[in-house]
Coordinates of C-alpha atoms in Angstrom, one line a residue:
M21 CA -78.0 -71.6 -82.4
R22 CA -81.7 -72.4 -82.9
S23 CA -84.2 -70.0 -84.4
F24 CA -85.7 -68.0 -81.6
L25 CA -88.5 -66.9 -83.9
T26 CA -89.5 -70.5 -84.2
V27 CA -89.3 -70.9 -80.5
A28 CA -91.5 -67.9 -80.0
L29 CA -94.1 -69.2 -82.5
V30 CA -94.2 -72.6 -80.7
I31 CA -94.9 -70.8 -77.4
A32 CA -97.6 -68.7 -79.0
G33 CA -99.2 -71.8 -80.5
G34 CA -99.7 -73.3 -77.1
V35 CA -97.3 -76.2 -77.3
L36 CA -96.1 -75.3 -73.8
A37 CA -99.6 -75.4 -72.3
K38 CA -98.4 -78.0 -69.9
D39 CA -96.9 -75.1 -67.9
A40 CA -100.1 -73.0 -68.0
D41 CA -100.6 -73.6 -64.3
C42 CA -97.2 -72.2 -63.4
H43 CA -97.5 -69.4 -60.9
F44 CA -95.3 -66.3 -61.3
K45 CA -94.0 -64.5 -58.3
L46 CA -92.7 -60.9 -58.4
K47 CA -88.9 -60.9 -58.3
E48 CA -88.0 -57.2 -58.6
T49 CA -89.8 -53.9 -59.2
V50 CA -88.5 -50.3 -59.4
S51 CA -90.2 -46.9 -59.8
S52 CA -90.2 -45.1 -63.1
P53 CA -86.6 -43.8 -63.2
R54 CA -85.8 -40.1 -63.0
G55 CA -85.0 -38.5 -66.3
W56 CA -86.5 -41.3 -68.4
I57 CA -89.8 -41.4 -70.2
K58 CA -91.6 -44.2 -72.1
H59 CA -91.1 -43.8 -75.8
G60 CA -93.0 -46.8 -77.1
L61 CA -92.9 -50.5 -77.6
P62 CA -89.8 -52.3 -79.0
R63 CA -90.1 -54.3 -82.3
P64 CA -91.2 -57.8 -81.5
D65 CA -88.0 -59.2 -83.1
H66 CA -85.8 -56.9 -81.1
N67 CA -83.1 -59.1 -79.5
I68 CA -82.2 -58.9 -75.8
K69 CA -79.0 -60.5 -74.4
L70 CA -80.5 -61.8 -71.2
R71 CA -78.2 -62.5 -68.2
I72 CA -79.4 -64.8 -65.4
G73 CA -77.5 -64.9 -62.2
L74 CA -77.8 -68.1 -60.1
P75 CA -77.1 -68.0 -56.3
Q76 CA -73.5 -68.4 -55.1
P77 CA -74.2 -70.2 -51.8
N78 CA -70.6 -70.4 -50.6
F79 CA -69.7 -66.8 -51.3
A80 CA -69.2 -66.1 -47.6
Q81 CA -66.4 -68.7 -47.6
L82 CA -64.8 -67.0 -50.6
E83 CA -65.0 -63.6 -48.8
Q84 CA -63.3 -65.2 -45.8
H85 CA -60.5 -66.5 -48.0
L86 CA -60.2 -63.0 -49.6
Y87 CA -59.7 -61.3 -46.3
E88 CA -57.2 -63.8 -45.0
V89 CA -55.0 -63.8 -48.1
S90 CA -55.2 -60.0 -48.2
D91 CA -54.3 -59.3 -44.5
P92 CA -50.6 -58.6 -44.1
Y93 CA -50.7 -59.9 -40.5
H94 CA -52.5 -63.2 -41.3
D95 CA -50.6 -66.4 -41.7
R96 CA -52.2 -66.9 -45.2
Y97 CA -51.2 -63.5 -46.5
G98 CA -50.4 -63.7 -50.2
Q99 CA -51.6 -67.3 -50.6
H100 CA -54.1 -66.4 -53.4
L101 CA -56.6 -68.9 -54.8
S102 CA -56.5 -70.4 -58.2
K103 CA -59.2 -69.9 -60.8
E104 CA -60.5 -73.4 -60.2
E105 CA -60.6 -72.9 -56.4
V106 CA -62.6 -69.7 -56.8
E107 CA -65.0 -71.2 -59.2
A108 CA -65.6 -74.1 -56.9
L109 CA -66.6 -71.6 -54.1
I110 CA -69.1 -69.7 -56.2
A111 CA -70.7 -72.6 -58.0
P112 CA -74.5 -72.8 -57.6
H113 CA -76.1 -75.9 -56.1
D114 CA -77.2 -78.6 -58.4
E115 CA -80.8 -77.9 -57.4
S116 CA -80.5 -74.4 -58.8
L117 CA -79.0 -75.6 -62.0
E118 CA -81.8 -78.1 -62.5
S119 CA -84.5 -75.6 -61.7
V120 CA -83.2 -73.0 -64.1
D121 CA -82.7 -75.6 -66.8
K122 CA -86.3 -76.8 -66.3
W123 CA -87.5 -73.2 -66.6
L124 CA -85.6 -72.6 -69.8
D125 CA -86.7 -75.9 -71.2
S126 CA -90.3 -75.0 -70.6
F127 CA -89.8 -72.2 -73.1
G128 CA -88.2 -74.4 -75.7
L129 CA -84.6 -73.3 -74.9
K130 CA -82.0 -76.0 -75.0
E131 CA -78.3 -76.3 -74.0
E132 CA -77.2 -75.2 -77.5
D133 CA -79.1 -71.9 -77.0
I134 CA -77.4 -70.8 -73.9
E135 CA -73.9 -69.8 -72.7
R136 CA -72.7 -70.5 -69.2
S137 CA -69.9 -69.0 -67.1
P138 CA -67.1 -71.4 -66.1
A139 CA -68.6 -71.7 -62.6
K140 CA -72.1 -72.0 -64.1
D141 CA -73.3 -69.1 -61.9
W142 CA -74.3 -67.1 -64.9
V143 CA -76.5 -68.1 -67.8
K144 CA -76.6 -65.9 -70.9
L145 CA -78.9 -66.2 -73.9
T146 CA -80.0 -63.9 -76.7
I147 CA -83.7 -64.0 -77.4
P148 CA -86.5 -61.8 -78.9
V149 CA -88.1 -59.4 -76.5
T150 CA -91.4 -61.2 -76.9
L151 CA -89.9 -64.4 -75.6
A152 CA -88.2 -62.5 -72.7
E153 CA -91.6 -61.0 -71.8
Q154 CA -93.2 -64.4 -71.5
M155 CA -90.4 -65.9 -69.5
L156 CA -90.5 -62.9 -67.1
N157 CA -94.2 -62.2 -67.1
T158 CA -93.6 -58.6 -68.0
T159 CA -93.7 -56.0 -70.7
Y160 CA -90.6 -54.2 -72.0
F161 CA -90.8 -50.6 -73.3
V162 CA -88.4 -48.4 -75.2
W163 CA -87.4 -45.7 -72.7
K164 CA -85.8 -42.4 -73.7
H165 CA -83.4 -40.4 -71.5
I166 CA -84.7 -36.8 -71.7
E167 CA -81.4 -35.0 -71.4
S168 CA -79.2 -37.1 -73.6
G169 CA -81.7 -38.7 -76.0
D170 CA -80.4 -42.2 -75.3
F171 CA -82.8 -45.1 -75.7
L172 CA -83.0 -48.4 -73.7
V173 CA -85.3 -51.3 -73.8
R174 CA -86.2 -52.0 -70.2
T175 CA -89.0 -52.9 -67.8
T176 CA -89.8 -51.7 -64.3
S177 CA -90.7 -55.1 -62.9
Y178 CA -90.4 -58.8 -63.6
S179 CA -91.5 -62.1 -62.1
L180 CA -90.3 -65.7 -62.2
P181 CA -92.2 -69.0 -61.9
D182 CA -92.5 -70.0 -58.2
F183 CA -90.4 -73.2 -58.7
V184 CA -87.4 -71.2 -59.9
H185 CA -87.8 -68.0 -57.9
G186 CA -85.4 -68.9 -55.2
H187 CA -82.8 -70.3 -57.6
V188 CA -82.2 -67.0 -59.4
D189 CA -80.6 -63.9 -57.9
V190 CA -81.0 -61.5 -60.7
V191 CA -82.1 -61.2 -64.4
Q192 CA -80.8 -58.3 -66.5
P193 CA -81.3 -56.2 -68.6
T194 CA -84.6 -55.6 -67.0
T195 CA -84.7 -52.8 -64.3
M196 CA -81.2 -51.2 -64.9
F197 CA -81.4 -47.6 -66.1
G198 CA -77.9 -46.5 -65.4
R199 CA -75.9 -44.5 -67.9
F200 CA -72.5 -46.2 -67.6
K201 CA -70.0 -43.4 -68.4
G202 CA -66.4 -42.4 -67.8
S203 CA -65.2 -40.3 -64.9
K204 CA -65.0 -36.8 -66.3
S205 CA -61.9 -36.3 -68.4
T206 CA -61.8 -32.5 -68.6
I207 CA -59.6 -31.2 -71.3
I208 CA -58.2 -27.9 -70.1
S209 CA -56.3 -26.9 -73.3
V210 CA -56.0 -28.5 -76.7
D211 CA -54.2 -25.9 -78.8
D212 CA -52.2 -24.1 -76.1
A213 CA -50.7 -26.8 -73.9
P214 CA -47.6 -25.3 -72.4
E215 CA -44.2 -26.3 -73.9
F216 CA -42.8 -29.4 -72.2
K217 CA -39.7 -28.7 -70.2
T218 CA -38.2 -29.4 -66.8
T219 CA -36.1 -27.1 -64.6
S220 CA -33.0 -27.5 -62.6
T221 CA -34.7 -26.1 -59.5
T222 CA -37.0 -28.1 -57.1
I223 CA -39.5 -27.5 -54.4
D224 CA -38.7 -29.1 -51.1
I225 CA -42.0 -30.5 -49.7
G226 CA -40.4 -32.3 -46.7
N227 CA -39.5 -35.9 -45.8
G228 CA -36.6 -35.6 -48.2
I229 CA -38.8 -35.2 -51.2
S230 CA -38.2 -32.5 -53.8
V231 CA -40.5 -31.8 -56.8
D232 CA -40.0 -29.8 -60.0
P233 CA -42.0 -26.5 -59.6
S234 CA -43.4 -27.0 -63.1
C235 CA -45.5 -29.8 -61.7
N236 CA -48.0 -27.2 -60.3
A237 CA -48.9 -26.4 -63.9
T238 CA -48.3 -29.6 -65.8
V239 CA -48.3 -33.1 -64.4
T240 CA -45.9 -35.6 -65.9
V241 CA -44.6 -39.1 -65.1
T242 CA -41.5 -37.5 -63.6
C243 CA -43.7 -35.2 -61.4
L244 CA -45.6 -38.2 -60.0
K245 CA -42.5 -40.2 -59.3
Q246 CA -40.9 -37.3 -57.6
L247 CA -44.0 -36.4 -55.5
Y248 CA -44.6 -40.0 -54.5
N249 CA -41.0 -40.9 -53.6
A250 CA -40.4 -43.4 -56.4
T251 CA -37.5 -41.8 -58.3
D252 CA -34.9 -44.1 -56.8
Y253 CA -36.8 -47.3 -57.5
V254 CA -35.3 -49.4 -60.4
A255 CA -38.0 -51.7 -61.8
Q256 CA -37.1 -55.2 -62.9
G257 CA -40.0 -55.6 -65.4
K258 CA -42.0 -58.1 -63.4
G259 CA -45.7 -58.5 -63.1
S260 CA -48.5 -57.0 -65.3
V261 CA -50.8 -54.0 -65.6
G262 CA -54.1 -53.6 -67.4
I263 CA -56.4 -50.8 -68.4
T264 CA -60.1 -51.3 -69.1
G265 CA -61.7 -49.3 -72.0
Y266 CA -65.4 -48.9 -72.7
L267 CA -67.8 -46.9 -74.9
E268 CA -65.7 -47.1 -78.0
E269 CA -62.7 -45.4 -76.4
N270 CA -59.6 -46.1 -78.5
A271 CA -56.1 -46.2 -77.2
N272 CA -54.0 -44.7 -80.0
I273 CA -50.5 -46.2 -80.5
Q274 CA -49.1 -43.1 -82.2
D275 CA -50.2 -40.9 -79.3
L276 CA -48.6 -43.3 -76.9
Q277 CA -45.3 -43.2 -78.8
S278 CA -45.4 -39.4 -78.8
F279 CA -46.0 -39.5 -75.1
Y280 CA -43.1 -41.8 -74.6
A281 CA -40.8 -39.7 -76.7
E282 CA -41.5 -36.8 -74.6
Q283 CA -41.8 -38.3 -71.1
R284 CA -40.3 -41.8 -71.2
P285 CA -37.8 -42.0 -74.1
D286 CA -36.5 -45.2 -72.6
A287 CA -40.0 -46.7 -73.4
L288 CA -40.1 -45.5 -77.0
G289 CA -40.9 -48.4 -79.4
T290 CA -42.6 -50.5 -76.8
N291 CA -46.3 -51.1 -76.9
F292 CA -49.3 -52.9 -75.3
T293 CA -51.4 -55.9 -76.1
F294 CA -54.8 -55.0 -77.3
V295 CA -57.6 -57.3 -76.1
S296 CA -61.0 -57.2 -77.7
V297 CA -63.8 -58.2 -75.3
A298 CA -67.3 -58.9 -76.7
G299 CA -66.4 -57.2 -80.0
G300 CA -64.5 -54.2 -78.7
I301 CA -62.8 -52.3 -81.5
N302 CA -59.3 -51.0 -82.1
N303 CA -59.6 -48.0 -84.4
Q304 CA -56.1 -46.5 -84.8
S305 CA -57.2 -43.4 -86.7
L306 CA -55.8 -40.3 -84.9
A307 CA -59.2 -38.7 -85.3
A308 CA -60.7 -41.6 -83.3
A309 CA -58.3 -41.4 -80.4
G310 CA -60.0 -41.4 -77.1
A311 CA -59.0 -38.9 -74.4
E312 CA -59.9 -41.3 -71.6
A313 CA -58.1 -44.3 -73.2
G314 CA -55.1 -42.2 -74.0
L315 CA -54.8 -40.8 -70.5
D316 CA -55.1 -44.2 -68.9
V317 CA -52.6 -46.1 -71.0
Q318 CA -50.0 -43.3 -71.2
F319 CA -49.7 -42.8 -67.5
A320 CA -50.3 -46.3 -66.2
F321 CA -47.8 -47.7 -68.7
G322 CA -45.5 -44.7 -68.4
I323 CA -45.2 -45.0 -64.6
S324 CA -44.8 -48.8 -64.6
H325 CA -42.1 -49.0 -67.4
P326 CA -39.8 -50.8 -68.1
V327 CA -41.6 -53.6 -69.8
P328 CA -40.5 -56.0 -72.5
V329 CA -40.9 -54.7 -76.1
R330 CA -44.3 -55.8 -77.5
N331 CA -45.0 -54.2 -80.9
A332 CA -47.7 -56.6 -82.1
I333 CA -51.4 -55.6 -81.6
F334 CA -53.7 -58.5 -81.2
L335 CA -57.5 -58.4 -81.6
R336 CA -57.7 -61.5 -79.5
C337 CA -55.2 -62.8 -77.0
L338 CA -54.8 -66.0 -75.0
L339 CA -54.2 -64.8 -71.5
S340 CA -53.5 -68.4 -70.5
L341 CA -50.2 -68.1 -72.4
D342 CA -49.1 -65.1 -70.4
T343 CA -46.7 -65.7 -67.5
H344 CA -45.8 -62.9 -65.1
A345 CA -42.4 -64.3 -64.6
N346 CA -41.4 -63.5 -68.2
G347 CA -41.7 -59.7 -67.7
L348 CA -44.3 -57.0 -66.9
S349 CA -47.0 -57.2 -69.6
R350 CA -49.4 -54.4 -70.5
R351 CA -52.9 -54.8 -71.8
F352 CA -55.6 -52.6 -72.9
F353 CA -59.1 -54.2 -72.8
S354 CA -61.6 -52.7 -75.2
T355 CA -65.1 -53.9 -74.2
A356 CA -68.0 -53.3 -76.5
G357 CA -71.3 -52.3 -74.9
R358 CA -74.0 -49.6 -75.0
P359 CA -73.9 -48.9 -78.7
P360 CA -76.2 -46.2 -80.1
F361 CA -79.6 -47.7 -80.1
N362 CA -82.2 -46.8 -82.7
P363 CA -85.7 -47.9 -81.4
D364 CA -86.9 -48.3 -85.0
V365 CA -84.1 -50.6 -86.2
L366 CA -83.4 -54.2 -85.0
T367 CA -80.4 -54.0 -82.7
P368 CA -78.7 -57.2 -81.4
T369 CA -77.9 -55.6 -78.0
D370 CA -78.4 -52.3 -76.2
T371 CA -76.7 -52.7 -72.9
N372 CA -75.1 -50.3 -70.4
E373 CA -73.4 -53.1 -68.4
P374 CA -70.1 -53.7 -70.2
Y375 CA -68.2 -54.1 -66.9
Q376 CA -70.0 -57.4 -66.4
E377 CA -69.0 -58.4 -69.9
W378 CA -65.4 -57.6 -69.0
L379 CA -65.8 -59.5 -65.7
D380 CA -67.1 -62.6 -67.6
F381 CA -64.1 -62.4 -69.9
I382 CA -61.3 -61.8 -67.3
L383 CA -62.6 -64.3 -64.8
S384 CA -62.5 -67.0 -67.5
H385 CA -58.7 -66.8 -67.9
P386 CA -56.1 -68.1 -65.4
N387 CA -53.7 -65.2 -65.6
P388 CA -55.3 -61.7 -65.5
P389 CA -53.1 -58.6 -65.1
L390 CA -52.1 -58.0 -61.5
S391 CA -52.9 -54.3 -61.4
I392 CA -56.0 -53.0 -63.3
S393 CA -57.5 -49.6 -63.5
T394 CA -61.0 -48.6 -64.5
S395 CA -62.2 -45.0 -64.9
Y396 CA -65.9 -45.6 -65.5
G397 CA -69.0 -46.0 -63.4
D398 CA -72.7 -45.4 -62.7
D399 CA -74.7 -43.7 -60.0
E400 CA -75.1 -46.4 -57.5
Q401 CA -78.9 -46.0 -57.3
T402 CA -79.4 -46.6 -61.1
V403 CA -77.8 -50.1 -60.8
P404 CA -80.3 -52.5 -59.2
R405 CA -79.0 -53.6 -55.8
T406 CA -79.0 -57.3 -56.7
Y407 CA -77.0 -56.7 -59.8
A408 CA -74.5 -54.4 -58.0
Q409 CA -74.0 -57.1 -55.4
R410 CA -73.3 -59.7 -58.1
A411 CA -70.8 -57.5 -60.0
C412 CA -69.1 -56.7 -56.7
A413 CA -68.8 -60.4 -56.0
G414 CA -67.0 -60.7 -59.3
F415 CA -64.4 -58.2 -58.2
A416 CA -64.0 -60.1 -55.0
Q417 CA -63.1 -63.2 -57.1
L418 CA -60.4 -61.3 -58.9
G419 CA -59.0 -60.1 -55.5
A420 CA -58.9 -63.6 -54.2
R421 CA -56.8 -64.6 -57.2
G422 CA -54.2 -61.9 -56.6
V423 CA -55.5 -59.0 -58.7
S424 CA -55.5 -55.4 -57.5
L425 CA -58.4 -53.4 -58.8
M426 CA -58.5 -49.6 -58.9
F427 CA -61.6 -47.5 -59.7
S428 CA -62.0 -43.8 -60.1
S429 CA -64.1 -42.2 -57.3
G430 CA -65.9 -39.9 -59.8
D431 CA -65.8 -36.1 -60.2
G432 CA -69.1 -34.9 -58.9
G433 CA -68.2 -34.6 -55.2
V434 CA -71.0 -36.0 -53.1
G435 CA -73.4 -35.6 -56.1
D436 CA -73.9 -37.8 -59.1
N437 CA -71.2 -38.2 -61.7
D438 CA -72.0 -34.8 -63.3
D439 CA -69.4 -32.3 -62.3
N440 CA -71.6 -29.3 -63.4
P441 CA -73.4 -28.0 -60.2
A442 CA -76.2 -26.7 -62.4
T443 CA -77.2 -30.1 -63.8
Q444 CA -76.4 -32.4 -60.8
Q445 CA -79.3 -34.6 -59.7
C446 CA -79.3 -35.3 -56.0
F447 CA -82.6 -37.1 -55.5
T448 CA -83.5 -40.7 -54.8
N449 CA -84.6 -42.9 -57.7
D450 CA -87.3 -44.7 -55.8
G451 CA -90.2 -42.5 -56.8
K452 CA -90.0 -40.4 -53.6
N453 CA -87.5 -37.9 -55.0
T454 CA -85.9 -37.4 -51.6
T455 CA -82.8 -35.2 -51.5
R456 CA -79.8 -37.4 -51.1
F457 CA -76.1 -37.6 -51.8
I458 CA -75.5 -40.0 -54.7
P459 CA -72.7 -42.6 -54.3
S460 CA -71.1 -44.1 -57.3
F461 CA -70.7 -47.7 -58.4
P462 CA -68.4 -49.7 -58.7
A463 CA -66.5 -47.2 -56.6
S464 CA -68.8 -48.2 -53.7
C465 CA -67.9 -51.9 -53.9
P466 CA -65.9 -52.9 -50.8
F467 CA -63.7 -55.3 -52.8
V468 CA -62.0 -52.6 -55.0
T469 CA -59.6 -49.8 -54.2
T470 CA -61.3 -46.5 -55.0
V471 CA -59.0 -43.5 -56.0
G472 CA -59.9 -39.9 -55.3
G473 CA -58.2 -36.7 -56.6
T474 CA -55.8 -34.0 -55.4
A475 CA -54.2 -31.0 -57.1
F476 CA -51.2 -28.7 -56.7
I477 CA -48.0 -29.1 -54.6
P478 CA -48.3 -29.3 -51.7
E479 CA -51.4 -31.3 -52.4
V480 CA -54.9 -30.3 -51.6
A481 CA -58.3 -31.9 -52.5
V482 CA -58.9 -31.0 -56.2
S483 CA -61.1 -28.0 -56.6
R484 CA -61.7 -27.4 -60.3
F485 CA -64.0 -30.5 -60.2
F486 CA -64.6 -32.4 -56.9
S487 CA -63.2 -35.7 -55.8
G488 CA -66.1 -38.1 -55.6
G489 CA -66.6 -39.6 -52.2
G490 CA -69.1 -40.6 -49.6
F491 CA -70.9 -43.6 -48.3
S492 CA -72.7 -46.5 -50.1
D493 CA -76.4 -47.1 -49.7
Y494 CA -76.0 -50.7 -50.9
F495 CA -72.9 -52.1 -49.1
S496 CA -72.2 -52.0 -45.4
R497 CA -68.9 -50.7 -44.0
P498 CA -66.2 -53.4 -44.3
P499 CA -64.2 -54.3 -41.2
Y500 CA -60.9 -52.9 -42.6
Q501 CA -62.6 -49.4 -42.5
D502 CA -64.1 -49.5 -39.0
K503 CA -61.4 -47.7 -37.1
V504 CA -60.7 -44.8 -39.4
V505 CA -64.3 -44.2 -40.6
S506 CA -65.7 -44.3 -37.1
K507 CA -63.1 -41.7 -36.1
Y508 CA -64.1 -39.5 -38.9
L509 CA -67.8 -39.7 -38.2
K510 CA -67.4 -39.1 -34.5
A511 CA -65.6 -35.9 -35.3
L512 CA -68.4 -34.6 -37.6
P513 CA -70.5 -31.9 -35.9
K514 CA -73.7 -33.5 -34.7
G515 CA -76.4 -33.5 -37.4
T516 CA -74.1 -32.7 -40.3
Y517 CA -75.9 -33.8 -43.4
A518 CA -78.3 -35.9 -41.4
G519 CA -80.4 -38.1 -43.7
L520 CA -78.3 -37.3 -46.8
F521 CA -76.0 -40.2 -46.5
N522 CA -75.7 -43.7 -44.9
P523 CA -73.1 -43.5 -42.1
N524 CA -73.0 -47.3 -41.9
G525 CA -72.2 -47.7 -45.6
R526 CA -68.9 -48.6 -47.3
A527 CA -67.0 -45.3 -47.3
Y528 CA -64.9 -44.2 -50.2
P529 CA -62.4 -43.2 -51.6
D530 CA -59.6 -45.3 -50.1
V531 CA -56.7 -43.4 -51.5
S532 CA -55.9 -40.5 -53.8
A533 CA -53.4 -39.2 -56.3
L534 CA -52.9 -36.0 -58.4
S535 CA -55.8 -35.7 -60.8
D536 CA -55.5 -32.4 -62.6
R537 CA -53.5 -31.0 -65.5
Y538 CA -52.0 -34.2 -66.7
R539 CA -50.1 -33.8 -70.0
I540 CA -51.1 -36.4 -72.6
W541 CA -51.0 -36.7 -76.3
L542 CA -54.4 -36.8 -78.0
S543 CA -54.9 -37.0 -81.8
G544 CA -51.4 -36.0 -82.4
R545 CA -51.3 -32.9 -80.1
P546 CA -50.3 -32.4 -76.5
V547 CA -53.3 -31.5 -74.2
L548 CA -53.9 -31.1 -70.5
I549 CA -56.5 -33.2 -69.0
G550 CA -58.0 -33.9 -65.5
G551 CA -60.3 -35.9 -63.4
T552 CA -60.2 -38.9 -61.1
S553 CA -59.9 -40.8 -64.4
A554 CA -56.3 -39.6 -64.2
S555 CA -55.6 -40.5 -60.6
S556 CA -56.8 -44.1 -60.9
P557 CA -54.4 -45.3 -63.7
A558 CA -51.6 -43.4 -62.1
F559 CA -52.1 -45.2 -58.8
A560 CA -52.4 -48.5 -60.7
G561 CA -49.0 -47.8 -62.2
F562 CA -47.4 -47.5 -58.8
V563 CA -49.2 -50.7 -57.6
A564 CA -47.6 -52.4 -60.6
L565 CA -44.2 -51.2 -59.4
L566 CA -45.0 -52.6 -55.9
N567 CA -45.9 -55.9 -57.5
D568 CA -42.6 -55.7 -59.4
A569 CA -40.7 -55.3 -56.2
R570 CA -42.5 -58.3 -54.5
I571 CA -42.2 -60.6 -57.5
S572 CA -38.5 -59.8 -57.9
K573 CA -38.1 -61.1 -54.3
K574 CA -40.1 -64.2 -55.2
L575 CA -43.1 -63.0 -53.1
S576 CA -46.7 -63.2 -54.2
P577 CA -48.5 -60.2 -55.8
L578 CA -50.4 -57.8 -53.6
G579 CA -53.9 -58.7 -54.7
F580 CA -56.8 -57.0 -52.9
L581 CA -55.1 -53.9 -51.4
N582 CA -57.5 -52.5 -48.8
P583 CA -56.8 -54.7 -45.8
L584 CA -53.2 -53.9 -46.4
I585 CA -53.3 -50.1 -46.9
Y586 CA -55.6 -49.5 -44.0
T587 CA -53.0 -51.0 -41.7
I588 CA -50.3 -48.6 -42.8
P589 CA -51.8 -45.1 -43.0
E590 CA -48.2 -43.7 -42.3
A591 CA -47.3 -44.8 -45.9
F592 CA -49.7 -42.2 -47.3
N593 CA -49.4 -38.4 -47.5
D594 CA -52.3 -37.1 -45.5
I595 CA -54.3 -34.4 -47.3
T596 CA -56.0 -32.0 -44.9
V597 CA -57.1 -29.1 -47.1
G598 CA -60.2 -29.1 -49.3
H599 CA -63.7 -30.5 -49.6
N600 CA -65.9 -32.2 -52.2
S601 CA -68.8 -30.0 -53.1
G602 CA -72.0 -31.4 -54.6
C603 CA -75.8 -31.3 -54.3
G604 CA -75.8 -27.7 -53.4
T605 CA -73.5 -28.3 -50.4
T606 CA -69.8 -28.0 -49.7
G607 CA -69.8 -31.8 -49.2
F608 CA -67.4 -33.4 -46.8
N609 CA -64.2 -31.8 -45.6
T610 CA -60.7 -33.3 -45.6
T611 CA -59.3 -33.8 -42.2
E612 CA -56.4 -35.5 -40.4
G613 CA -56.5 -39.2 -41.2
W614 CA -59.0 -40.8 -43.5
D615 CA -61.8 -38.7 -45.0
P616 CA -64.4 -39.2 -47.7
V617 CA -62.6 -36.7 -50.0
T618 CA -59.1 -38.1 -50.4
G619 CA -59.3 -41.3 -48.4
L620 CA -56.0 -42.2 -46.6
G621 CA -54.2 -39.7 -48.8
T622 CA -51.6 -40.1 -51.6
P623 CA -48.9 -42.8 -51.8
N624 CA -45.4 -42.6 -50.4
F625 CA -44.0 -45.3 -52.6
G626 CA -40.7 -45.5 -50.7
K627 CA -42.5 -46.4 -47.5
L628 CA -44.9 -48.7 -49.3
V629 CA -42.3 -50.7 -51.1
E630 CA -40.3 -51.1 -47.9
F631 CA -43.3 -52.5 -46.1
V632 CA -44.5 -54.9 -48.8
T633 CA -41.1 -56.4 -49.3
A634 CA -40.4 -57.0 -45.6
K635 CA -39.6 -60.6 -44.8
R636 CA -42.8 -61.2 -42.8
H637 CA -44.7 -60.8 -46.1

């Protein structure tokens, strides 16, 4: 790669005076973000990894394909697109490519200086902040988050030359002030986790389902399989399941083996494939074990077992070599991003957008896992709308290729992703400080399946923290939700929370699962843990089993789930007790049918597997 210091000096010396008449046009501007203050100016040689999104002119066609192949009553159901077909649909026009190349060339940037996505809809380059400021006609500042002390290099507005303005959707990092974080993994007990044991007695909860009474105090793989009617299913080891890890969360192998020895002895000795994305690390020290990562891999893989034995851990893997027909594979993706940033030291990157790094990686490979869970997110309003739309479009691409994506709904109820009522922030981030419920992203993306939380047996909406749920301010309500969400809104007393949410927005969650008092192993000890960060990987484990059932019958994987699950609400256990407090309110209430607390409810695997393996599918 060429010396960007040299490039910057060339620009400063006036070599590019031929473009002096170029007119810049404002592309995006935001108000000073709540909770952040200007700390100073970055070092001139501070590097920024700039990401430039080009328009995807045929995305509407991709979306049509997505809905057709995901609708169980459509003739094309299950006829997912290939990687190459998806890339052809999202590729930018040649005029856009030429205009962006002209813009980059005018600043001395050549092909060897940039990285392109396979579809060429993203351009990435690492450049000094001084060069980024000239390219975007802006000034970057170091911003400090008052509460946490985190630092970011960002700007509140940027412009583009008029000849390229219409050929770029988004440029980041510029106006993104989100604090990408995990759904709350609340550790209830570290030293005094109850002794693991099962009983010979059961609780009859109806519909022929009986559950060990200990499940009210401690949730295990057996509890979940009993509760969700999956004890009789014998998996064939087909398909694949993946867990995304961020923020230096490490999935510890020794903890996984301890978990297997206790809850899945038939899985003892098996492992997962570790995949490093953008420099993600694999620290196997017990002291470095991550609660979130441990929870995710232990329950997603424990529920979806059996799988072929895979004892090797790889820092890189060629996903193109993986074939679903050869057995159910398990992968943990560790994505680097948002490292601690010291404003006085040169730092190559300081980003809080690692899910886009992961998207770049996973979309570049032909065989991603078929069921993937993510337990991380931002407050929707801290993610610029243009960027959220592009990331959401990436999730749609995976769905069209046959991948089911699960995201935690968050643990702040209708508030932000802070489950502490005393510190929740429920104000708009547009400078007006209007009181408002705060939806979460990517949970609000209409192309993912968002998982809320329940507790106890019989199940109620979780009350120790509150299942995130509500309505997006960025994305309109998708057609698969029209019937059930309209019914819910019509039943709300007139004027309920008027102005606090967008009734026309994409509503979430879609489904739920138990989310409290999960027993995992962490740093060599059993602990109890909770949050929708538990319900999402658990649900993903059951989706992996559904794919196992379909693939065993030589049927296609499920792919994007929502058009399917909204047609079969009878395959879910309706939750009608509880609410999701936040923002100084009791939030929304559960009710018969769909609600923005627990969605359609929790899965009845027996009914689901019968439906998805029927001959018409």
